[in-house]
Short mmCIF file of C-alpha atoms in Angstrom, two decimals:
data_model
loop_
_atom_site.label_atom_id
_atom_site.label_comp_id
_atom_site.label_asym_id
_atom_site.label_seq_id
_atom_site.Cartn_x
_atom_site.Cartn_y
_atom_site.Cartn_z
CA UNK Q 1 0.00 0.00 0.00
CA UNK Q 2 1.29 3.43 -0.91
CA UNK Q 3 2.00 5.95 1.83
CA UNK Q 4 1.53 8.99 -0.42
CA UNK Q 5 -0.98 11.57 0.78
CA UNK Q 6 -3.29 13.50 -1.53
CA UNK Q 7 -4.86 16.96 -1.26
CA UNK Q 8 -7.94 17.55 -3.40
CA UNK Q 9 -8.33 21.25 -4.20
CA UNK Q 10 -11.90 21.54 -5.43
CA UNK Q 11 -14.26 18.79 -4.28
CA UNK Q 12 -16.79 18.99 -7.09
CA UNK Q 13 -17.85 16.57 -9.82
CA UNK Q 14 -14.23 15.79 -10.72
CA UNK Q 15 -12.26 16.21 -7.50
CA UNK Q 16 -15.00 14.64 -5.41
CA UNK Q 17 -15.24 11.57 -7.63
CA UNK Q 18 -11.52 10.89 -8.04
CA UNK Q 19 -10.65 11.83 -4.45
CA UNK Q 20 -13.36 9.55 -3.08
CA UNK Q 21 -12.11 6.67 -5.21
CA UNK Q 22 -8.58 7.21 -3.90
CA UNK Q 23 -9.82 7.19 -0.28
CA UNK Q 24 -11.98 4.14 -0.92
CA UNK Q 25 -8.81 2.35 -2.08
CA UNK Q 26 -7.16 3.13 1.27
CA UNK Q 27 -5.11 6.21 0.43
CA UNK Q 28 -4.71 9.21 2.72
CA UNK Q 29 -6.85 11.93 1.11
CA UNK Q 30 -7.69 15.47 2.28
CA UNK Q 31 -10.47 17.54 0.69
CA UNK Q 32 -10.73 21.33 0.41
CA UNK Q 33 -14.37 22.46 0.20
CA UNK Q 34 -16.30 25.71 0.14
CA UNK Q 35 -20.11 25.64 0.14
CA UNK Q 36 -20.33 21.91 1.01
CA UNK Q 37 -17.90 22.03 3.91
CA UNK Q 38 -20.35 21.78 6.84
CA UNK Q 39 -22.40 19.05 5.16
CA UNK Q 40 -19.42 16.90 4.11
CA UNK Q 41 -17.71 17.35 7.47
CA UNK Q 42 -20.80 15.88 9.13
CA UNK Q 43 -22.06 13.38 6.53
CA UNK Q 44 -19.12 12.56 4.24
CA UNK Q 45 -19.29 11.91 0.50
CA UNK Q 46 -21.71 9.83 -1.55
CA UNK Q 47 -20.73 8.48 -4.98
CA UNK Q 48 -23.34 7.06 -7.33
CA UNK Q 49 -21.76 5.17 -10.18
CA UNK Q 50 -22.55 2.37 -12.65
CA UNK Q 51 -19.35 0.80 -11.31
CA UNK Q 52 -20.92 0.62 -7.85
CA UNK Q 53 -22.35 3.17 -5.42
CA UNK Q 54 -20.46 3.85 -2.20
CA UNK Q 55 -20.45 6.21 0.75
CA UNK Q 56 -17.50 7.61 2.70
CA UNK Q 57 -19.15 8.58 6.00
CA UNK Q 58 -15.96 10.23 7.25
CA UNK Q 59 -13.55 12.29 5.18
CA UNK Q 60 -10.77 14.73 6.00
CA UNK Q 61 -12.63 17.94 5.14
CA UNK Q 62 -11.26 21.50 5.33
CA UNK Q 63 -12.52 24.95 4.41
CA UNK Q 64 -9.13 26.63 4.94
CA UNK Q 65 -6.15 25.51 2.88
CA UNK Q 66 -3.77 26.58 5.64
CA UNK Q 67 -5.30 23.97 7.95
CA UNK Q 68 -4.53 21.13 5.51
CA UNK Q 69 -1.47 18.91 5.91
CA UNK Q 70 1.28 19.46 3.36
CA UNK Q 71 0.43 16.47 1.18
CA UNK Q 72 2.71 14.65 -1.25
CA UNK Q 73 0.40 15.17 -4.24
CA UNK Q 74 -1.87 18.17 -4.72
CA UNK Q 75 -4.72 17.50 -7.15
CA UNK Q 76 -6.05 20.75 -8.59
CA UNK Q 77 -9.68 20.13 -9.61
CA UNK Q 78 -11.13 23.64 -9.42
CA UNK Q 79 -12.90 25.16 -12.38
CA UNK Q 80 -10.48 27.41 -14.27
CA UNK Q 81 -12.81 30.33 -13.48
CA UNK Q 82 -11.41 30.08 -9.93
CA UNK Q 83 -7.76 30.13 -10.96
CA UNK Q 84 -7.34 33.67 -9.66
CA UNK Q 85 -7.22 31.92 -6.24
CA UNK Q 86 -4.20 29.75 -7.08
CA UNK Q 87 -1.65 32.22 -5.73
CA UNK Q 88 -3.42 31.91 -2.36
CA UNK Q 89 -3.96 28.13 -2.41
CA UNK Q 90 -0.79 26.59 -3.82
CA UNK Q 91 2.15 28.15 -1.90
CA UNK Q 92 1.04 26.30 1.25
CA UNK Q 93 1.96 23.00 -0.43
CA UNK Q 94 4.99 24.27 -2.36
CA UNK Q 95 6.83 24.50 0.96
CA UNK Q 96 6.76 20.70 1.20
CA UNK Q 97 8.04 19.74 -2.28
CA UNK Q 98 4.58 18.52 -3.19
CA UNK Q 99 3.83 17.33 -6.72
CA UNK Q 100 1.01 19.28 -8.41
CA UNK Q 101 -1.41 17.36 -10.64
CA UNK Q 102 -3.75 19.64 -12.59
CA UNK Q 103 -7.10 18.12 -13.59
CA UNK Q 104 -8.44 21.14 -15.45
CA UNK Q 105 -9.61 21.88 -18.98
CA UNK Q 106 -7.89 24.16 -21.46
CA UNK Q 107 -4.37 25.20 -22.38
CA UNK Q 108 -1.50 26.93 -20.61
CA UNK Q 109 -2.53 26.14 -17.04
CA UNK Q 110 0.60 24.19 -16.11
CA UNK Q 111 2.76 27.17 -17.05
CA UNK Q 112 0.82 29.41 -14.67
CA UNK Q 113 1.01 26.87 -11.85
CA UNK Q 114 4.76 26.42 -12.39
CA UNK Q 115 5.20 30.19 -12.02
CA UNK Q 116 3.51 30.00 -8.59
CA UNK Q 117 5.15 26.85 -7.17
CA UNK Q 118 8.65 27.33 -8.59
CA UNK Q 119 10.74 24.27 -9.33
CA UNK Q 120 8.24 21.77 -7.92
CA UNK Q 121 7.04 18.99 -10.20
CA UNK Q 122 3.92 19.91 -12.14
CA UNK Q 123 1.79 17.39 -14.04
CA UNK Q 124 -1.31 17.71 -16.16
CA UNK Q 125 -4.25 15.33 -16.27
CA UNK Q 126 -6.96 15.14 -18.94
CA UNK Q 127 -10.11 13.47 -17.65
CA UNK Q 128 -12.45 11.66 -20.03
CA UNK Q 129 -15.34 11.23 -17.62
CA UNK Q 130 -19.05 12.00 -17.32
CA UNK Q 131 -19.60 13.10 -13.74
CA UNK Q 132 -21.92 15.63 -12.13
CA UNK Q 133 -22.35 17.02 -8.64
CA UNK Q 134 -26.05 16.54 -7.86
CA UNK Q 135 -26.20 17.76 -4.25
CA UNK Q 136 -24.03 18.60 -1.23
CA UNK Q 137 -21.38 15.92 -1.01
CA UNK Q 138 -23.18 13.87 -3.67
CA UNK Q 139 -21.43 13.00 -6.94
CA UNK Q 140 -23.16 11.16 -9.79
CA UNK Q 141 -20.68 9.36 -12.04
CA UNK Q 142 -22.40 8.39 -15.31
CA UNK Q 143 -19.73 6.99 -17.61
CA UNK Q 144 -16.03 6.61 -18.44
CA UNK Q 145 -13.28 7.83 -16.10
CA UNK Q 146 -9.89 7.50 -17.80
CA UNK Q 147 -7.23 10.14 -17.06
CA UNK Q 148 -4.33 10.85 -19.40
CA UNK Q 149 -1.44 12.24 -17.35
CA UNK Q 150 1.89 13.71 -18.33
CA UNK Q 151 4.62 15.72 -16.69
CA UNK Q 152 4.99 19.39 -17.56
CA UNK Q 153 8.36 20.50 -18.93
CA UNK Q 154 9.17 24.15 -19.74
CA UNK Q 155 7.32 25.48 -22.82
CA UNK Q 156 5.55 22.11 -23.07
CA UNK Q 157 8.57 20.29 -24.41
CA UNK Q 158 8.11 16.58 -24.82
CA UNK Q 159 9.73 14.69 -21.97
CA UNK Q 160 9.64 11.25 -20.46
CA UNK Q 161 7.63 9.02 -18.17
CA UNK Q 162 9.23 9.82 -14.82
CA UNK Q 163 9.33 7.67 -11.70
CA UNK Q 164 6.97 10.10 -9.96
CA UNK Q 165 4.49 9.82 -12.81
CA UNK Q 166 4.58 6.03 -12.61
CA UNK Q 167 3.92 6.09 -8.87
CA UNK Q 168 0.96 8.46 -9.12
CA UNK Q 169 -0.47 6.42 -11.99
CA UNK Q 170 -0.17 3.30 -9.83
CA UNK Q 171 -2.12 4.99 -7.02
CA UNK Q 172 -4.97 5.93 -9.35
CA UNK Q 173 -5.03 2.48 -10.92
CA UNK Q 174 -5.18 0.96 -7.42
CA UNK Q 175 -8.36 3.02 -7.02
CA UNK Q 176 -9.80 1.52 -10.21
CA UNK Q 177 -9.17 4.62 -12.32
CA UNK Q 178 -7.74 3.83 -15.78
CA UNK Q 179 -4.59 5.84 -16.52
CA UNK Q 180 -2.83 6.61 -19.79
CA UNK Q 181 0.64 8.11 -19.40
CA UNK Q 182 1.99 10.46 -22.05
CA UNK Q 183 5.35 11.99 -22.86
CA UNK Q 184 3.68 14.89 -24.68
CA UNK Q 185 1.34 16.82 -22.40
CA UNK Q 186 0.63 19.55 -24.96
CA UNK Q 187 -0.58 17.01 -27.52
CA UNK Q 188 -2.80 15.44 -24.86
CA UNK Q 189 -4.33 18.82 -24.03
CA UNK Q 190 -5.11 19.55 -27.68
CA UNK Q 191 -6.67 16.08 -27.98
CA UNK Q 192 -8.94 16.82 -25.03
CA UNK Q 193 -10.04 20.02 -26.77
CA UNK Q 194 -11.16 17.94 -29.76
CA UNK Q 195 -14.05 16.86 -27.53
CA UNK Q 196 -14.36 19.84 -25.19
CA UNK Q 197 -14.65 22.62 -27.75
CA UNK Q 198 -17.54 21.29 -29.85
CA UNK Q 199 -19.59 19.59 -27.15
CA UNK Q 200 -19.20 22.09 -24.31
CA UNK Q 201 -19.69 25.06 -26.61
CA UNK Q 202 -22.61 23.76 -28.66
CA UNK Q 203 -24.39 22.33 -25.64
CA UNK Q 204 -24.69 25.88 -24.26
CA UNK Q 205 -25.37 27.77 -27.48
CA UNK Q 206 -27.90 25.22 -28.77
CA UNK Q 207 -29.29 24.14 -25.38
CA UNK Q 208 -28.67 20.47 -26.13
CA UNK Q 209 -27.29 17.33 -24.52
CA UNK Q 210 -24.67 15.24 -26.31
CA UNK Q 211 -27.22 12.74 -27.63
CA UNK Q 212 -29.23 15.49 -29.36
CA UNK Q 213 -26.09 16.98 -30.92
CA UNK Q 214 -25.18 13.56 -32.31
CA UNK Q 215 -28.66 12.61 -33.49
CA UNK Q 216 -29.18 15.69 -35.66
CA UNK Q 217 -27.31 15.50 -39.00
CA UNK Q 218 -26.62 19.24 -39.13
CA UNK Q 219 -25.17 19.54 -35.62
CA UNK Q 220 -23.20 16.34 -36.13
CA UNK Q 221 -21.56 17.93 -39.17
CA UNK Q 222 -20.87 21.07 -37.12
CA UNK Q 223 -19.31 19.00 -34.32
CA UNK Q 224 -16.93 17.38 -36.79
CA UNK Q 225 -16.06 20.70 -38.45
CA UNK Q 226 -15.18 22.16 -35.02
CA UNK Q 227 -13.06 19.09 -34.26
CA UNK Q 228 -11.13 19.62 -37.47
CA UNK Q 229 -10.45 23.23 -36.51
CA UNK Q 230 -9.03 22.00 -33.19
CA UNK Q 231 -6.77 19.65 -35.15
CA UNK Q 232 -5.60 22.66 -37.19
CA UNK Q 233 -4.92 24.54 -33.95
CA UNK Q 234 -2.83 21.65 -32.67
CA UNK Q 235 -0.86 21.58 -35.92
CA UNK Q 236 0.00 25.24 -35.38
CA UNK Q 237 1.85 24.02 -32.26
CA UNK Q 238 3.55 21.23 -34.24
CA UNK Q 239 1.25 18.62 -32.72
CA UNK Q 240 -0.40 16.20 -35.15
CA UNK Q 241 -3.77 14.61 -34.36
CA UNK Q 242 -4.78 11.91 -36.87
CA UNK Q 243 -8.23 11.65 -38.47
CA UNK Q 244 -8.76 8.38 -36.62
CA UNK Q 245 -8.85 10.32 -33.34
CA UNK Q 246 -11.80 12.40 -34.56
CA UNK Q 247 -13.65 9.25 -35.56
CA UNK Q 248 -12.93 7.72 -32.14
CA UNK Q 249 -14.31 10.78 -30.33
CA UNK Q 250 -17.48 10.70 -32.44
CA UNK Q 251 -17.85 7.00 -31.76
CA UNK Q 252 -17.32 7.42 -27.99
CA UNK Q 253 -19.95 10.15 -27.89
CA UNK Q 254 -22.42 8.09 -29.90
CA UNK Q 255 -22.11 5.35 -27.27
CA UNK Q 256 -22.12 7.74 -24.31
CA UNK Q 257 -25.15 8.00 -22.08
CA UNK Q 258 -27.07 11.26 -22.76
CA UNK Q 259 -24.93 13.87 -21.06
CA UNK Q 260 -25.34 17.49 -20.09
CA UNK Q 261 -21.80 18.83 -20.36
CA UNK Q 262 -20.04 20.57 -17.48
CA UNK Q 263 -20.29 23.92 -19.28
CA UNK Q 264 -24.02 23.43 -19.86
CA UNK Q 265 -24.48 22.64 -16.15
CA UNK Q 266 -22.54 25.78 -15.23
CA UNK Q 267 -24.67 27.85 -17.59
CA UNK Q 268 -27.94 26.39 -16.29
CA UNK Q 269 -26.84 27.06 -12.70
CA UNK Q 270 -25.78 30.62 -13.64
CA UNK Q 271 -22.12 30.00 -12.83
CA UNK Q 272 -19.22 31.54 -14.76
CA UNK Q 273 -18.20 29.59 -17.86
CA UNK Q 274 -14.68 28.33 -18.63
CA UNK Q 275 -14.67 30.29 -21.88
CA UNK Q 276 -11.10 31.58 -21.81
CA UNK Q 277 -9.35 28.33 -20.84
CA UNK Q 278 -11.22 26.12 -23.30
CA UNK Q 279 -11.80 28.55 -26.19
CA UNK Q 280 -9.94 31.84 -25.80
CA UNK Q 281 -6.43 30.55 -25.11
CA UNK Q 282 -6.37 27.92 -27.90
CA UNK Q 283 -7.83 30.46 -30.31
CA UNK Q 284 -5.14 33.03 -29.48
CA UNK Q 285 -2.33 30.46 -29.69
CA UNK Q 286 -3.46 29.43 -33.19
CA UNK Q 287 -3.91 33.05 -34.31
CA UNK Q 288 -0.40 33.95 -33.13
CA UNK Q 289 0.86 31.15 -35.39
CA UNK Q 290 -1.11 32.61 -38.31
CA UNK Q 291 -3.92 30.02 -38.24
CA UNK Q 292 -7.54 31.22 -38.36
CA UNK Q 293 -10.19 29.07 -36.68
CA UNK Q 294 -13.42 30.82 -37.73
CA UNK Q 295 -16.01 28.45 -36.30
CA UNK Q 296 -14.25 28.26 -32.94
CA UNK Q 297 -13.94 32.04 -33.03
CA UNK Q 298 -17.68 32.44 -33.58
CA UNK Q 299 -18.47 29.98 -30.78
CA UNK Q 300 -16.07 31.85 -28.48
CA UNK Q 301 -17.84 35.19 -29.10
CA UNK Q 302 -21.27 33.65 -28.61
CA UNK Q 303 -20.21 32.07 -25.31
CA UNK Q 304 -18.70 35.32 -24.08
CA UNK Q 305 -22.01 37.05 -24.78
CA UNK Q 306 -23.99 34.35 -22.95
CA UNK Q 307 -21.52 34.32 -20.06
CA UNK Q 308 -21.86 38.07 -19.53
CA UNK Q 309 -25.65 37.83 -19.73
#
């Protein structure tokens, strides 16, 4: 059994699900919460999943990061709309040579975290999972769950599978979470955007779940056209995504249970949308390389309008 300790920064649909699975497997896990703190402190966490429901009646819950132990691995699972808080949250753990694993959407986040924590190890994780928070301390996992993880090297250079990466992957796999390790974190992030950009964006603008987007021939064409623009954006960073990957994403989504995306949930609950991390930053990176992504650009402007409203 591993003796590594984990801090979960952001105990929502993602952090709550993965953190609970780690604790269920016997690991030492500590959860930072905001609105759910009192409830979870008293009642714990409930996970509903097709892989088996379970309850953790007691968890290590905190509402103040400075009260948390300085854990070996810090899992950042906040929405990127809360990243203005990172300079307050992360230095507490940087004092202990913690490893930082970022389970967030979008591009460029590892660079910002590395600026805050200095020469500590920073890793990125791309989660392919359908999971929603349905109540205080209650996470509903619908489908999938694989995480692709890779270590961050300066300017997103390709690197290697380090010993630390192997150990963290082993912890997650012990908890029943499938892990894919990558030497190219930037390529993995662009691949995640192949799904995130069309489905998150269109689900908000068109008020539709994934099944409706796939069932309609016009929106299905639009999904694929957006995916191909993401591939063009990746190529502007010298990252090549093959056509087969697009077909795989379409196939996965066809087989997926009807899903209201995380951005659609945020919009319906009148929370800020992750527009900049998922749309704005990739768009600007491609434009700086001389590549125009017109459909993504239109979706970005529409989402900014809806987010402000």
